Short mmCIF file of the C-alpha atoms (twelve columns), coordinates in Angstrom:
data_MODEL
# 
_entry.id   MODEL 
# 
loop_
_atom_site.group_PDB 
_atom_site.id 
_atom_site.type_symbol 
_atom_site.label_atom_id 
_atom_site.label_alt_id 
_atom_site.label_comp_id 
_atom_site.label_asym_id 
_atom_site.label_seq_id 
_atom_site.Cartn_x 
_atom_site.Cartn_y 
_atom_site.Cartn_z 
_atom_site.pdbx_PDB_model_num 
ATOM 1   C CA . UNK A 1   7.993  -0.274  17.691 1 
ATOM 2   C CA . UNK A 2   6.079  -3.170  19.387 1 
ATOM 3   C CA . UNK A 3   8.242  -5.658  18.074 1 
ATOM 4   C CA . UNK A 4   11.289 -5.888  15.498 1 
ATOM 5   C CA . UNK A 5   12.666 -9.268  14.221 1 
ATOM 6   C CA . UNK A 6   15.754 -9.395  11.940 1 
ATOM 7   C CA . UNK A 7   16.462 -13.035 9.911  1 
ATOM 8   C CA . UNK A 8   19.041 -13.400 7.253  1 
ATOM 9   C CA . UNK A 9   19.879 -16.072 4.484  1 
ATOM 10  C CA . UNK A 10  21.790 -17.727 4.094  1 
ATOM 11  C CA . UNK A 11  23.721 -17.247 7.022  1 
ATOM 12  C CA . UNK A 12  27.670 -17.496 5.830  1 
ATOM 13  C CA . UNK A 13  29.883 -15.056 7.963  1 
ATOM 14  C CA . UNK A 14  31.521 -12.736 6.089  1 
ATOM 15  C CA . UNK A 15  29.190 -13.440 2.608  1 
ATOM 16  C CA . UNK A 16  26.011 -11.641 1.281  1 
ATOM 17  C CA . UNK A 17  23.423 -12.013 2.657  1 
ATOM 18  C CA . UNK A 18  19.230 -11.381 2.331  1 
ATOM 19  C CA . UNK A 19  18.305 -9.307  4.795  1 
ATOM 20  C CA . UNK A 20  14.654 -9.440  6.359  1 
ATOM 21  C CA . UNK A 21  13.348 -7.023  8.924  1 
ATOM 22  C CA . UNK A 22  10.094 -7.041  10.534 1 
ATOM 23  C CA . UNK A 23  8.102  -4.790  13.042 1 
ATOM 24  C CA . UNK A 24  4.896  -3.295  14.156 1 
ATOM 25  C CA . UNK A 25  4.348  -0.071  14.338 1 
ATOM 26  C CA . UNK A 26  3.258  1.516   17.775 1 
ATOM 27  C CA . UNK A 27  2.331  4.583   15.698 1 
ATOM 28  C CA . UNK A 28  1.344  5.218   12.228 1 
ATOM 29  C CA . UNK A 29  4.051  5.650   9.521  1 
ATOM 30  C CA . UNK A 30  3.474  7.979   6.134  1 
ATOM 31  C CA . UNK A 31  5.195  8.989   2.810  1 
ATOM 32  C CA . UNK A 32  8.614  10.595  4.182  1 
ATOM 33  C CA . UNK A 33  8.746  8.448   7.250  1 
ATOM 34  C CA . UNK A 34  12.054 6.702   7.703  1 
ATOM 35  C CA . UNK A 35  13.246 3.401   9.438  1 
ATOM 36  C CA . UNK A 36  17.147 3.168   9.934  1 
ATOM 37  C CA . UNK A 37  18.579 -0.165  11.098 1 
ATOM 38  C CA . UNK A 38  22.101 -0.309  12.658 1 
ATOM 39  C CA . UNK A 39  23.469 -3.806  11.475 1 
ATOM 40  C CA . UNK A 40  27.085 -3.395  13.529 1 
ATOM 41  C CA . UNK A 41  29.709 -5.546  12.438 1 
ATOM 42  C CA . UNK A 42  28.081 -6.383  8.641  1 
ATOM 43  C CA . UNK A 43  29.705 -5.015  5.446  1 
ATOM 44  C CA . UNK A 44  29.439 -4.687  1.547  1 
ATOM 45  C CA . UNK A 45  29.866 -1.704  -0.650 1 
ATOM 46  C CA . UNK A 46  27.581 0.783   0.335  1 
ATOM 47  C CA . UNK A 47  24.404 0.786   -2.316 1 
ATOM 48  C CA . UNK A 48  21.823 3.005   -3.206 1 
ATOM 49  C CA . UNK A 49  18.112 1.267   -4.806 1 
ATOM 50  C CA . UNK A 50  17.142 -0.626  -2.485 1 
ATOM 51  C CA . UNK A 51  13.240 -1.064  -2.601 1 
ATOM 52  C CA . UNK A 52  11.294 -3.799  -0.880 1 
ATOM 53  C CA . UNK A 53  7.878  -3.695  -1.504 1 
ATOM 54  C CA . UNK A 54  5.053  -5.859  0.642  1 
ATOM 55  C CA . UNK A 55  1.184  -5.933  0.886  1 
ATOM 56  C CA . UNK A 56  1.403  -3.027  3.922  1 
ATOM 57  C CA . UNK A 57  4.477  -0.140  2.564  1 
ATOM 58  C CA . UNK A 58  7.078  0.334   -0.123 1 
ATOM 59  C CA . UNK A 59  10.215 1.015   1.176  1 
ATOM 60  C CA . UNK A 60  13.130 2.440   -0.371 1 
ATOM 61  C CA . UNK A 61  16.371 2.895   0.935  1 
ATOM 62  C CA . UNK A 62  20.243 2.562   0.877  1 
ATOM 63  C CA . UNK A 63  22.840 0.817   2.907  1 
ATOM 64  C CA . UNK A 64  26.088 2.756   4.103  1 
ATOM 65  C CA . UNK A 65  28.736 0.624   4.817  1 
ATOM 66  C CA . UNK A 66  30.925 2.984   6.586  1 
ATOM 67  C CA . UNK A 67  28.067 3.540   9.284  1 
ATOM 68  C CA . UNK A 68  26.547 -0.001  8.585  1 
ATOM 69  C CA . UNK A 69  23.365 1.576   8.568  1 
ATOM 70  C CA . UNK A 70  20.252 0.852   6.290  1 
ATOM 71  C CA . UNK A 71  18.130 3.888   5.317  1 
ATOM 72  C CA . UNK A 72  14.213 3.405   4.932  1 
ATOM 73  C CA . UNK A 73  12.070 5.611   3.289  1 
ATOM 74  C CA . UNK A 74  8.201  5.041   3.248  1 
ATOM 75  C CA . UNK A 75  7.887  5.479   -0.687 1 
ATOM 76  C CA . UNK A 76  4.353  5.545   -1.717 1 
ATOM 77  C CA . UNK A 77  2.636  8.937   -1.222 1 
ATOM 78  C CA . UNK A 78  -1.119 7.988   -0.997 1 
ATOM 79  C CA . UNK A 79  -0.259 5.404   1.813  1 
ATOM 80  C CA . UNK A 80  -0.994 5.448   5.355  1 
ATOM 81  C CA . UNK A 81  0.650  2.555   7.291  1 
ATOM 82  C CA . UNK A 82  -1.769 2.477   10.465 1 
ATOM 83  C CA . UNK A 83  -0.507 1.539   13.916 1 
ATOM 84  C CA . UNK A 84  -0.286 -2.166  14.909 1 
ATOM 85  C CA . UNK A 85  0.780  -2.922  11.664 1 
ATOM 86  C CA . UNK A 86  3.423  -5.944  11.142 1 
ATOM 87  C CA . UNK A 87  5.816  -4.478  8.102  1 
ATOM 88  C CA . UNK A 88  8.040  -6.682  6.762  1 
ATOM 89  C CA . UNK A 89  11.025 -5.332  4.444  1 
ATOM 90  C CA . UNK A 90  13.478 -7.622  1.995  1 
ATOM 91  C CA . UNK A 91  16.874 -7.226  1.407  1 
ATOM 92  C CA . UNK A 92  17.964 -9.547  -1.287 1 
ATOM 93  C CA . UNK A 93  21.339 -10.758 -0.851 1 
ATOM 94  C CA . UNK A 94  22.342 -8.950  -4.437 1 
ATOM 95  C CA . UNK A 95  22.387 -5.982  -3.148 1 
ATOM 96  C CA . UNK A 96  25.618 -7.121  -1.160 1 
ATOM 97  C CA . UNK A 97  24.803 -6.512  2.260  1 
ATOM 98  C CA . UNK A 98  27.285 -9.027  4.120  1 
ATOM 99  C CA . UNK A 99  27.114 -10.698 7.366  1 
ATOM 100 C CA . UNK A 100 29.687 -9.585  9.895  1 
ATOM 101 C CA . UNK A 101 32.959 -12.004 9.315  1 
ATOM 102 C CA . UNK A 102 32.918 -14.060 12.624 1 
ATOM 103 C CA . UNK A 103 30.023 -15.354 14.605 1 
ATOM 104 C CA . UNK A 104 27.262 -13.644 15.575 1 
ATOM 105 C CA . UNK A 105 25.052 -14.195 18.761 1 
ATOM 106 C CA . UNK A 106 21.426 -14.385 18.248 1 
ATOM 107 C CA . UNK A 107 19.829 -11.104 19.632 1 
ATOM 108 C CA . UNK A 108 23.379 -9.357  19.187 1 
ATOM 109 C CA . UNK A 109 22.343 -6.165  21.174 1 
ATOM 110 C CA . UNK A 110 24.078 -3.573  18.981 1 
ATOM 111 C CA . UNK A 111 21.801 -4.434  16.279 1 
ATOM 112 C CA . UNK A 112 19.610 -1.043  16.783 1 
ATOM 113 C CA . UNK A 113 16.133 0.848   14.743 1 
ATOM 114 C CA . UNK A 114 14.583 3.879   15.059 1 
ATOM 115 C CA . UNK A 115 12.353 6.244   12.507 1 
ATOM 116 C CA . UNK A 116 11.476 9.495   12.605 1 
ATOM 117 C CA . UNK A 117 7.404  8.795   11.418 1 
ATOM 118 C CA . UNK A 118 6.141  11.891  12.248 1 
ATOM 119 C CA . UNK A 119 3.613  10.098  14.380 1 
ATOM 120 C CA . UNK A 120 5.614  8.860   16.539 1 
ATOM 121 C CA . UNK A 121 9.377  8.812   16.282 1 
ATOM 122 C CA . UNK A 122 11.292 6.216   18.311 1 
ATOM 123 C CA . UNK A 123 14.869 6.907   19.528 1 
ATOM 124 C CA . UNK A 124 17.695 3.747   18.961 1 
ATOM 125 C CA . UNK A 125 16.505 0.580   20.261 1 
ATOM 126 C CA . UNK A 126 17.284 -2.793  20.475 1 
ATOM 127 C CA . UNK A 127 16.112 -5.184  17.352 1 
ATOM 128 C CA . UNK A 128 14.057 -7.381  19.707 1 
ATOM 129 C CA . UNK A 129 14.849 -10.611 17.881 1 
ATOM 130 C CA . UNK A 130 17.367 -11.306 15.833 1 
ATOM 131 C CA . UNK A 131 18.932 -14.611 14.242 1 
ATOM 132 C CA . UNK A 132 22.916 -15.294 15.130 1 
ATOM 133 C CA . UNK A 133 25.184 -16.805 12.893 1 
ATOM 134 C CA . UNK A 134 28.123 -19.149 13.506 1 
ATOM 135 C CA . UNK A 135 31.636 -19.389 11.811 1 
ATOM 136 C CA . UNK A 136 32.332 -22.956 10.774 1 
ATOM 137 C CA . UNK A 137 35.317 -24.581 9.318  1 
ATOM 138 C CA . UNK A 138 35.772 -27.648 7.882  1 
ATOM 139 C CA . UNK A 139 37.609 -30.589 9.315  1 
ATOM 140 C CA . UNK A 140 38.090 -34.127 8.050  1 
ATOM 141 C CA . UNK A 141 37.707 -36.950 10.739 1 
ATOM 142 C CA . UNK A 142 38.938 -40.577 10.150 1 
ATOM 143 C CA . UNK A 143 36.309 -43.262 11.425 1 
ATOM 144 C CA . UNK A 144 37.368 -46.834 11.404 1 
ATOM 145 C CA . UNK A 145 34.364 -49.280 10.888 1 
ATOM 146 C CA . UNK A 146 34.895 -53.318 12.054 1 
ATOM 147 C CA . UNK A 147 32.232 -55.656 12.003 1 
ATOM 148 C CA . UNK A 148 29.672 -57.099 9.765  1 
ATOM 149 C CA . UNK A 149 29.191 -53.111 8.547  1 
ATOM 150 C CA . UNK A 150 28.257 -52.761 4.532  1 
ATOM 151 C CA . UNK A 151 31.186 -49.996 4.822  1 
ATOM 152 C CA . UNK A 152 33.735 -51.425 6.557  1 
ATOM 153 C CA . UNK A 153 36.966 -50.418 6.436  1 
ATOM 154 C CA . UNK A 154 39.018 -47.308 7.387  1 
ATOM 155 C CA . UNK A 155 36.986 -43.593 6.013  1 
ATOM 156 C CA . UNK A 156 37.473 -40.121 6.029  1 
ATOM 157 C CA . UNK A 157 34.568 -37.808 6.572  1 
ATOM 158 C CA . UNK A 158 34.499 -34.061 5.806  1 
ATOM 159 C CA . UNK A 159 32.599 -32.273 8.284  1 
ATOM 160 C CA . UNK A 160 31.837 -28.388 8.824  1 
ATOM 161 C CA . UNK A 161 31.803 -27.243 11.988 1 
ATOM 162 C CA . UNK A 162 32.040 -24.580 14.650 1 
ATOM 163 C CA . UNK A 163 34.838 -26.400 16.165 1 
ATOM 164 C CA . UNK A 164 37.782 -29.796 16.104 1 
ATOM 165 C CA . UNK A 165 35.262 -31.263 19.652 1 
ATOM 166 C CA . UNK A 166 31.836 -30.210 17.445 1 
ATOM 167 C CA . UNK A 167 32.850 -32.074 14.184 1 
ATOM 168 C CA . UNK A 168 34.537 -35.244 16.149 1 
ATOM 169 C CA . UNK A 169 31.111 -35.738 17.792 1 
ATOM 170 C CA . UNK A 170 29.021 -35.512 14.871 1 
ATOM 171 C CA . UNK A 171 31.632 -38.068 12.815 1 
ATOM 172 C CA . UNK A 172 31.617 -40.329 15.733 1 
ATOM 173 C CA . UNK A 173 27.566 -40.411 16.316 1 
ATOM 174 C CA . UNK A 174 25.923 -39.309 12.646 1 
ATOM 175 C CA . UNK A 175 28.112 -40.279 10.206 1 
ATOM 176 C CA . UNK A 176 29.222 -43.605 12.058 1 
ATOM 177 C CA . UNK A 177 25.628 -43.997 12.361 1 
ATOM 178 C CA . UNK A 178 24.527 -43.303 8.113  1 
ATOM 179 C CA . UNK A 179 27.748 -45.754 7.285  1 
# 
């Protein structure tokens, strides 16, 4: 591959999740040709039907939650997918892929590809680029506003955040600030 990208939506830990994968091909891919995508750490029921179809390949596939492995297929007989071409394959979050249940790093480095194209298999690598995710909980902050202020008075605000520190600052500065 000359370049892999993974992105999910939306990105709630532990939740399903649309999957999106992207790469170009250092060698050409045909009918038979698989991709498979290590996704360590992300769950839901293993599923069988998954097809993602784009202007450049249809791809069909399954996930296997017990591996946490996506299977690829290149599905469309009469198609050659050339090299140096970008392929992009969908997920949608129905099919119940989930995001691992804590944060995630961006560019986690056991998220892994390889295929088998017959042109040119590739051995495990690294997904070059790949979104992180964050586990945030909600806390409620009390803000006391003085002064000539249109909401004056004592307030609670709800805030979602990574952490207690993270949410205080934001109550403090933005929602201070939009009161």
């Amino acid at each position: 591959f000359k370049s892999s990208a993974l992105t999910f939506h939306p990105k709630v830990v532990g939740q399903p999740t649309m999957v999106k994968l992207t790469f170009r091909l250092a060698s050409e891919m045909v009918a038979g040709d698989s991709v498979e995508v290590f996704l360590d750490g992300f769950g839901g029921a293993s599923v069988d039907g998954i097809v993602s179809v784009s202007n450049t390949a249809t791809l069909r596939g399954s996930w296997n939650s017990k591996v946490t492995t996506l299977y690829l297929t290149v599905d469309a007989p009469t198609i050659r997918v050339p090299p140096d071409t970008e392929v992009t394959v969908t997920v949608e979050a129905s099919k119940g892929i989930s995001l691992p249940p804590l944060s995630m790093p961006a560019n986690l480095p056991t998220l892994l590809l390889r295929t088998d194209a017959l042109a040119g298999p590739v051995e495990w690598g690294r997904v070059q680029v790949a979104e992180g995710t964050t586990s945030f909980k909600c806390f409620t902050e009390k803000l006391s506003l003085t002064g000539g202020s249109f909401c004056g008075g004592n307030h609670t605000v709800r805030v979602c955040a990574a952490n207690r520190a993270s949410a205080s600052t934001y109550a403090q500065g933005a929602a201070r600030q939009a009161m």
